[in-house]
XYZ file of C-alpha atoms in Angstrom:
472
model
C 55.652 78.798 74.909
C 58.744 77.934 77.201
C 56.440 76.577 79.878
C 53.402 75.053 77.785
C 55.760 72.800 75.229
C 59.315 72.337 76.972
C 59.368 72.734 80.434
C 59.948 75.399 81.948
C 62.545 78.376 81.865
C 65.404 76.191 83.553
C 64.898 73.493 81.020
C 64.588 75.645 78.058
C 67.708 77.437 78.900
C 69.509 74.106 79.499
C 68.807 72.986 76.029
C 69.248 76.298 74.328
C 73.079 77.610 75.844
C 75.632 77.360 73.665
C 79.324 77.435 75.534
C 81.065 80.075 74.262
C 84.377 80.136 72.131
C 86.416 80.300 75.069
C 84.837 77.845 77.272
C 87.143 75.813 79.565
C 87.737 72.345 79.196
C 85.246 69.645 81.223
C 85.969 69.660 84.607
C 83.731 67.630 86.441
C 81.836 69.417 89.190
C 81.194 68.361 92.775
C 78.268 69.006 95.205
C 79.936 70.912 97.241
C 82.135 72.905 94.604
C 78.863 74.931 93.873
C 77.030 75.033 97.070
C 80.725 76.328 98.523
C 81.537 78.928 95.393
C 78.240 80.604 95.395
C 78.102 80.562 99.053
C 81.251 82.141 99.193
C 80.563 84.662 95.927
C 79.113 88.115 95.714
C 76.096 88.629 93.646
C 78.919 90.194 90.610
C 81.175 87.125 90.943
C 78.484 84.690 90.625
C 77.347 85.654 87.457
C 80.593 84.405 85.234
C 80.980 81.386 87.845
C 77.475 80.159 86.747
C 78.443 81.057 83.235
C 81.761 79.238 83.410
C 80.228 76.189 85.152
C 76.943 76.196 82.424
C 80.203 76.032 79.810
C 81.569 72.655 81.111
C 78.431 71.115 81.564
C 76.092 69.172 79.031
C 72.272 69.614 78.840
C 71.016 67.403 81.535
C 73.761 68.624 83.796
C 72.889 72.472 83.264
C 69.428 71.921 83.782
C 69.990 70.165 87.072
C 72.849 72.867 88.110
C 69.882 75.551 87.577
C 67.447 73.850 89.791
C 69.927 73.073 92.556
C 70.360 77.004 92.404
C 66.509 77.993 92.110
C 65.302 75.331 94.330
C 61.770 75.128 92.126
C 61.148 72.201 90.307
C 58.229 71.612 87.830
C 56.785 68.825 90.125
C 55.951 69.381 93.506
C 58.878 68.255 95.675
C 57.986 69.088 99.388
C 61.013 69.093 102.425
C 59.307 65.214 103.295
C 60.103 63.770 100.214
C 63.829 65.129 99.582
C 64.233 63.631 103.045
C 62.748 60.225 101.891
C 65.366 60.248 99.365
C 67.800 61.179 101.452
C 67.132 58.185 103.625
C 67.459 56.005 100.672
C 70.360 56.713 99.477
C 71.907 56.073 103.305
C 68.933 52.772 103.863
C 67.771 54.187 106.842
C 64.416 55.226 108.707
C 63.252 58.856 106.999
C 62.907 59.845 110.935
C 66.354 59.570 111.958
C 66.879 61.626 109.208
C 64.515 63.899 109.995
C 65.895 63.916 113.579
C 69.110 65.299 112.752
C 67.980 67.530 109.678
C 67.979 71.172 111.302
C 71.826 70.642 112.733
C 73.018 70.282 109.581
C 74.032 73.052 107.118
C 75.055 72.670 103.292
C 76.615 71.401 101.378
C 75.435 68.521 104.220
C 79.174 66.409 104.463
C 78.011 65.172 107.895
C 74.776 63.836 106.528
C 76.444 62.235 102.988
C 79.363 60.990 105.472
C 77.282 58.782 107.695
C 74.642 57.939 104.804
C 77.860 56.151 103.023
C 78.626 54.650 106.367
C 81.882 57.067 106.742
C 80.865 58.166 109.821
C 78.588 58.097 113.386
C 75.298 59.536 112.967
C 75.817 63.467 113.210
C 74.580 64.857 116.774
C 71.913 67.457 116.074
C 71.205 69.845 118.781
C 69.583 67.583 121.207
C 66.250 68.647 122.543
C 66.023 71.206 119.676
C 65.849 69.451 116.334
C 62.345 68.985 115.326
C 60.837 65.783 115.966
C 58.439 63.787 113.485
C 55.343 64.233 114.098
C 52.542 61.492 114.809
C 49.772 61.945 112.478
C 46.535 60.187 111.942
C 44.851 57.675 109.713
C 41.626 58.746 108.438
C 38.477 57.042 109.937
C 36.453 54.712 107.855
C 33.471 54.784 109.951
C 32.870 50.753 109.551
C 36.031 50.765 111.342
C 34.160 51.626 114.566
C 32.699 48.012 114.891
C 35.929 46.360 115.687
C 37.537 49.314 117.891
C 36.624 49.379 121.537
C 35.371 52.515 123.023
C 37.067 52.155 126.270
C 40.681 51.670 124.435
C 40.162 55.361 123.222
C 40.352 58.631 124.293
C 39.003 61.380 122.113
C 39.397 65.097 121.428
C 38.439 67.643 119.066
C 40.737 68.235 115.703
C 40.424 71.951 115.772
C 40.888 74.282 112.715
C 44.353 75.643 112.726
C 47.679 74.430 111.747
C 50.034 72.032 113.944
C 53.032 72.906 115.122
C 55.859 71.472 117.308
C 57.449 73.629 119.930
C 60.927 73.048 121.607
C 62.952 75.027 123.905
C 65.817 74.842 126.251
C 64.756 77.719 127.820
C 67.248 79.904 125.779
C 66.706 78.948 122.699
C 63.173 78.720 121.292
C 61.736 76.873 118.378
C 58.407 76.845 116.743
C 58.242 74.213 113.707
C 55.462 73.685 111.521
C 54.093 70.189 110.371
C 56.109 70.040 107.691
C 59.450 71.038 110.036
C 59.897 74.281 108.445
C 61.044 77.197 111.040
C 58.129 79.377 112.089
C 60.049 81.085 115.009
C 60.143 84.851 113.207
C 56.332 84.559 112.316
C 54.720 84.058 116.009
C 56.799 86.155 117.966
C 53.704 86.172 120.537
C 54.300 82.530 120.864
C 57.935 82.462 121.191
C 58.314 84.988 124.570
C 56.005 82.578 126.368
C 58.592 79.107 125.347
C 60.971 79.976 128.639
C 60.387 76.442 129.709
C 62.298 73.023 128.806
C 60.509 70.907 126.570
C 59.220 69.475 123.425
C 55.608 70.124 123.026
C 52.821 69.217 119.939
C 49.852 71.448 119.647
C 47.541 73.150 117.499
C 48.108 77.013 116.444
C 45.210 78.748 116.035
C 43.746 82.707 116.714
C 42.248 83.085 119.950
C 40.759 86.273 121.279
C 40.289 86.314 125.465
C 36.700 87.378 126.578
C 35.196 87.226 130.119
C 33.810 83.715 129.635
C 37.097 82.591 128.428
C 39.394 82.263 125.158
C 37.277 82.444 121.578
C 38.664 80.574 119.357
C 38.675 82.023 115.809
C 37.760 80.984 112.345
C 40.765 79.332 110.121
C 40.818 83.187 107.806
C 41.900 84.995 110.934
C 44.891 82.629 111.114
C 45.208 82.495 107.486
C 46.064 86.449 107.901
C 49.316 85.772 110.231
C 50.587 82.768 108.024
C 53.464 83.039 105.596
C 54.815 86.571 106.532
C 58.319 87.262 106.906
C 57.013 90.391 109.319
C 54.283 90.625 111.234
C 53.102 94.243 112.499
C 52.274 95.491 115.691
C 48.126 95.672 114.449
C 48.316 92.037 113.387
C 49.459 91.126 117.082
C 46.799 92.819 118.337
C 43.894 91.904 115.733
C 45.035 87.838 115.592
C 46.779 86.893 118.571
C 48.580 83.255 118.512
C 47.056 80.764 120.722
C 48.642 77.203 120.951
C 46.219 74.354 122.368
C 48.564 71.414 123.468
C 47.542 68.258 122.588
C 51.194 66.183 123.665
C 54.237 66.395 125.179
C 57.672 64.676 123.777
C 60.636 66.145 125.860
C 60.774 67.434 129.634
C 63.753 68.976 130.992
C 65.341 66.362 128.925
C 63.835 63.362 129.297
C 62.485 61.664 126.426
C 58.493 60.841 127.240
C 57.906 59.267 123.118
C 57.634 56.098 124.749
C 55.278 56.606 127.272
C 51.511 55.559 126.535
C 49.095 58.266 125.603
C 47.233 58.418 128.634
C 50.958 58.689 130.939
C 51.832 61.662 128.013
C 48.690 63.407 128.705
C 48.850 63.318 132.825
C 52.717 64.291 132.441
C 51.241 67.272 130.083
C 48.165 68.445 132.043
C 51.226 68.421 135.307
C 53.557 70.627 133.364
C 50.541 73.208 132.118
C 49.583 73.287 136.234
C 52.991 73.623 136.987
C 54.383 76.411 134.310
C 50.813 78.214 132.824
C 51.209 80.403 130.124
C 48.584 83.173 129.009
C 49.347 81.685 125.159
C 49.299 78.045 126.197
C 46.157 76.153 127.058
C 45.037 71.996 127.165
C 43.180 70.268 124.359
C 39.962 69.092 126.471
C 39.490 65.312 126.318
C 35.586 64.887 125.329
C 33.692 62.127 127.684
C 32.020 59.132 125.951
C 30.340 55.461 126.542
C 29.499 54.032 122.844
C 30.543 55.580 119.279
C 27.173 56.582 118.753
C 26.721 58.730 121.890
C 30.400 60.363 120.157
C 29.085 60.423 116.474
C 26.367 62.827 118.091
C 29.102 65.048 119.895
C 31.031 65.297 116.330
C 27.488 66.584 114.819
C 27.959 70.119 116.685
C 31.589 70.323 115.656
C 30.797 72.210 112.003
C 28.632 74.854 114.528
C 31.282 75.559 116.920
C 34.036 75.752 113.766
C 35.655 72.822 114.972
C 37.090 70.002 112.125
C 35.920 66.710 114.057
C 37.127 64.446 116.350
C 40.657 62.449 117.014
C 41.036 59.243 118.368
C 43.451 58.456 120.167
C 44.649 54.812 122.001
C 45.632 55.235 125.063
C 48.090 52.966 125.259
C 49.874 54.069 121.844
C 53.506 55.372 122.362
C 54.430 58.315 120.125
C 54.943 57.301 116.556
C 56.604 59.137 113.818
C 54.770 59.495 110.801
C 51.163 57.747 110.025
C 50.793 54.214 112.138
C 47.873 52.755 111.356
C 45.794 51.587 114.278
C 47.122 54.008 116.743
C 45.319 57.351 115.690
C 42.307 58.321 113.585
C 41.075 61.283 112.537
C 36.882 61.845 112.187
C 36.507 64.922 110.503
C 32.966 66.697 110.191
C 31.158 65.683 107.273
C 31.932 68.107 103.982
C 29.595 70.734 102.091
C 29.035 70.989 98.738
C 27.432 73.255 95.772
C 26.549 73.842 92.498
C 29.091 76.052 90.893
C 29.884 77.368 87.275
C 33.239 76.928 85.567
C 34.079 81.070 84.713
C 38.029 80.333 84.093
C 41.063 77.760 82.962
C 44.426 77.803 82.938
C 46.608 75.030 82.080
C 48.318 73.233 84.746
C 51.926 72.511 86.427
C 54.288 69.650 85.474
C 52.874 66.181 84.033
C 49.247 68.552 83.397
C 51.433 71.848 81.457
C 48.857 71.065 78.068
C 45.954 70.614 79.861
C 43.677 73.377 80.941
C 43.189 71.665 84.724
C 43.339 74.616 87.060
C 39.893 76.217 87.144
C 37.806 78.787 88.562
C 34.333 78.766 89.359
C 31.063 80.932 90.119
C 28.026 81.322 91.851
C 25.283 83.259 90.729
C 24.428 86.849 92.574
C 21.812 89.591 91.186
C 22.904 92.190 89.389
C 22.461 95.406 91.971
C 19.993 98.403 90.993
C 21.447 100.891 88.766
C 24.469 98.756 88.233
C 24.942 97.426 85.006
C 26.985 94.541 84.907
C 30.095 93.946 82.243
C 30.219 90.780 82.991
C 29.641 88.753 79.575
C 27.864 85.536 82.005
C 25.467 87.916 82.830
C 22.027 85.945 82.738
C 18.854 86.984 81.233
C 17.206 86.309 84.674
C 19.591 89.832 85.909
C 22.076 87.589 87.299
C 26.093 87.731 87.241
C 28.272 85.101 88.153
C 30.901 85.849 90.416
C 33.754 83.507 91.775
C 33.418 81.640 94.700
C 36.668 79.376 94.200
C 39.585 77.350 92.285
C 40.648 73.855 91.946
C 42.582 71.469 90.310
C 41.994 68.158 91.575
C 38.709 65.447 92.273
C 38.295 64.188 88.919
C 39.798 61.441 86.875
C 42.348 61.376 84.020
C 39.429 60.412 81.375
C 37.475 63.246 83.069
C 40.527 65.897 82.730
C 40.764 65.390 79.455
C 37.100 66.023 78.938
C 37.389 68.817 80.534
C 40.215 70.225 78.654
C 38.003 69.479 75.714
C 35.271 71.948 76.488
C 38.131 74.196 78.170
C 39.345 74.397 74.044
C 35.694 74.034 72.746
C 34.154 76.938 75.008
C 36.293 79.584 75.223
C 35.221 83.283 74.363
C 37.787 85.253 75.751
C 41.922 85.043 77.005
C 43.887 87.478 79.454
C 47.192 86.374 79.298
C 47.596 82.233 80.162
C 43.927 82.695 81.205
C 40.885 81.562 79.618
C 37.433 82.816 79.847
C 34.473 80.176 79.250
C 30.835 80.268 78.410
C 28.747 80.072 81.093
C 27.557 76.242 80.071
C 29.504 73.736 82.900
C 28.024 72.859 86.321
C 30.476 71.106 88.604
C 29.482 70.187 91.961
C 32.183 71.526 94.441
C 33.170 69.585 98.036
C 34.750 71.679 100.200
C 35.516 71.664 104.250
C 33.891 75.072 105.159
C 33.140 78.459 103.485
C 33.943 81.813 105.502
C 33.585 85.946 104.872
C 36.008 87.374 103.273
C 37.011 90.906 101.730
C 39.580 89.968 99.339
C 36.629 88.260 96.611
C 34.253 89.709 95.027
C 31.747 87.040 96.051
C 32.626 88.121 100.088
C 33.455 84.494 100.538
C 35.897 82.036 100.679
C 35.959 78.264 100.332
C 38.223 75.589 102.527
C 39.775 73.015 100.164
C 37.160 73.230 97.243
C 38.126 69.848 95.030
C 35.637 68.866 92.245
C 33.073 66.278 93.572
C 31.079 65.776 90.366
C 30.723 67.161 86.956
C 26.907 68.049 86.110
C 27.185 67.709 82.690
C 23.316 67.392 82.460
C 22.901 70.322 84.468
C 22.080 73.714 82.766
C 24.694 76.561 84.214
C 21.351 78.687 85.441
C 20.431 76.096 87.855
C 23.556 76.328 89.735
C 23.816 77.797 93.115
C 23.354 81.302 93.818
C 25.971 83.401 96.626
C 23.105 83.003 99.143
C 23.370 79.996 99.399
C 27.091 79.884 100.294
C 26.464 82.022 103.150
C 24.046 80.180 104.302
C 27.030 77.913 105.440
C 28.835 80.625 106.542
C 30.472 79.279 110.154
């Protein structure tokens, strides 16, 4: 009820407190009064100081004092955008703030001091900090007509995560996109980063065969990411790969400037120069005309590859997304017919709408088995779930579908409701792979709704089949 009609537990408990008979008298809080106390408290001790510090405080000011301690917030607030407001507050580029980010420790005086114009810009570990990354535009494909094939080089966009990888030979840092450090996670990695230098790459699973290194499917990845430990059988059954697609720092020297095709020479150099059995060059893929390349990108779904990248070769290296220097051209998307089996309602602006949902493909009911399952088909069909998603449609169409979410429902488990087989939706997603953890034995990349068959009836959507069919 908390959740659904205030807020959520932080709120409700902001509104609700009452001080009590001996609470002290207003005393106006700083920043760094309760990053330094609970720093500085045991887990006993911080108890009454949040109690005593709830007591002087009115509601808006408790509720922001409990999500300064949680750190979770009802919308979305990602490491980016507390930066970008960050940089506002000071009026300066979100990459200089990004830049010296990861020297800086709370309650952040340093940071505040030099935002307020108090102080020099703080130093932040030199070579090590993590440097913004240059990302891509997406390519409209009409685009093509006015770009010149000669001004570009191109490479594959392969299907892992990016990561940014500095060392001064001692220390050793592996950042994800997003700047967060991955170090602990990819020890495998790490050991091979005795070398000075700022490098941007791809991180993917790669097993080595006799012809060479396999790369692997996205789900073998998927099983090293966001562990605190990793086991000895995970090294062994996913082994990190990084495929290097830039280089920012050498032994010091700051190469952002450079053009692409001077980065690249200076990159392919230091690979000759200091291999590593982890470590290997994004190939650069040969092409006359955009058409002879739009033919290349077909094959890229068959060899589990994303698409292509474009790169100028003449572009220095930008933080953030600079139009006209770098396009992505991902493989063309797959879609299918699936059922709506589940709602729940969402986070934030969409907590009373049902706009999280899961969805089903049909399967036959095995011999001997019968099946529980209330969407059960007259056909001997079940539906089983192939996916969720909570975004591709429109306001007006979210509130439709929260209409037959309320309209349809024939059974709850918890904050979950079950629906009547009746909905088609027509699901885009980037790729569908095996997988043991579903009962369908598959998986989808990124399903978002694409369209909602409303004149479609539920047994004419897809069966499991046909997902693997597009099994990679």
């Amino acid at each position: 009820l908390s959740y659904d009609y205030v807020g959520d537990l932080a709120e409700t408990l902001a509104l609700v407190w009452q001080p009590g008979k001996d609470a002290p008298r207003r005393n106006d809080l700083s920043l760094s009064a309760v990053v330094e106390g609970l720093q500085q408290a045991s887990r006993r001790e911080a108890l009454p100081l949040l109690t005593n510090w709830l007591d002087q405080l009115n509601a808006t000011e408790r509720w922001a004092l409990l999500k300064l301690i949680t750190g979770s917030l009802r919308v979305g607030v990602s490491a980016r955008l507390a930066k970008t407001a960050v940089a506002a507050v000071g009026n300066v580029p979100v990459e200089d703030v990004e830049e010296v980010w990861h020297g800086l420790t709370p309650p952040y005086r340093e940071l505040f001091a030099w935002l307020d114009g108090k102080a020099e810009r703080p130093d932040a570990l030199a070579a090590l900090a993590f440097r913004p990354l240059m990302l891509a535009h997406p390519l409209d494909e009409k685009e093509l007509e006015s770009l010149n094939p000669a001004e570009f080089a191109a490479e594959w966009k392969w299907d892992g995560i990016r990561v940014q990888l500095a060392s001064d030979g001692g220390t050793r840092r592996l950042y994800s996109r997003g700047s967060e450090d991955a170090s602990g996670a990819f020890p495998d990695i790490v050991e091979h980063m005795d070398f000075s230098a700022v490098l941007d790459g791809e991180l993917l699973v790669a097993h080595r065969e006799q012809e060479g290194v396999r790369i692997a499917p996205f789900n073998e990845l998927q099983q090293r990411l966001n562990r605190k430990t990793v086991t000895g059988k995970m090294l062994q059954d996913f082994p990190a790969h990084v495929r290097l697609y830039d280089i920012l720092f050498e032994d010091g020297e700051d190469l952002r400037a450079l053009p692409f095709d001077a980065r690249r020479e200076r990159l392919r150099l230091w690979l000759q120069n200091n291999p590593r059995p982890r470590f290997d060059l994004s190939p650069l893929i040969e092409f006359g005309s955009w058409d002879e390349l739009a033919k290349l990108r077909e094959s890229a779904r068959a060899a589990s590859i994303e698409g292509l990248m474009l790169k100028r070769k003449d572009s220095p290296y930008l933080a953030g997304r600079v139009k006209g220097h770098w396009y992505k051209w991902k493989r063309d998307t797959l879609t299918a017919d699936c059922v709506l089996m589940y709602a729940q309602r969402g986070h934030g602006k969409r907590s009373s709408f049902y706009s999280d949902f899961t969805f089903g493909c049909w399967r036959p009911v095995k011999p001997g088995e019968e099946s529980a399952n209330r969407s059960a088909d007259e056909t001997g069909r079940e539906l089983v779930p192939v996916g969720k998603a909570y975004s591709g449609y429109t306001d007006e169409e979210l509130k439709k579908l929260d209409k037959f979410v309320r309209d349809n429902t024939i059974d709850r488990f918890g904050p979950v409701r079950v629906l009547a087989p009746k909905l088609v939706v027509e699901v885009e997603f980037d790729a569908v792979q095996l997988s043991t953890r579903h009962k369908s034995g598959l998986a989808m990349r990124f399903p978002r709704f694409h369209r909602i068959r409303w004149d479609k009836p539920a047994n004419e959507a897809d069966e499991v089949e046909v997902l693997r069919g597009m099994v990679e």
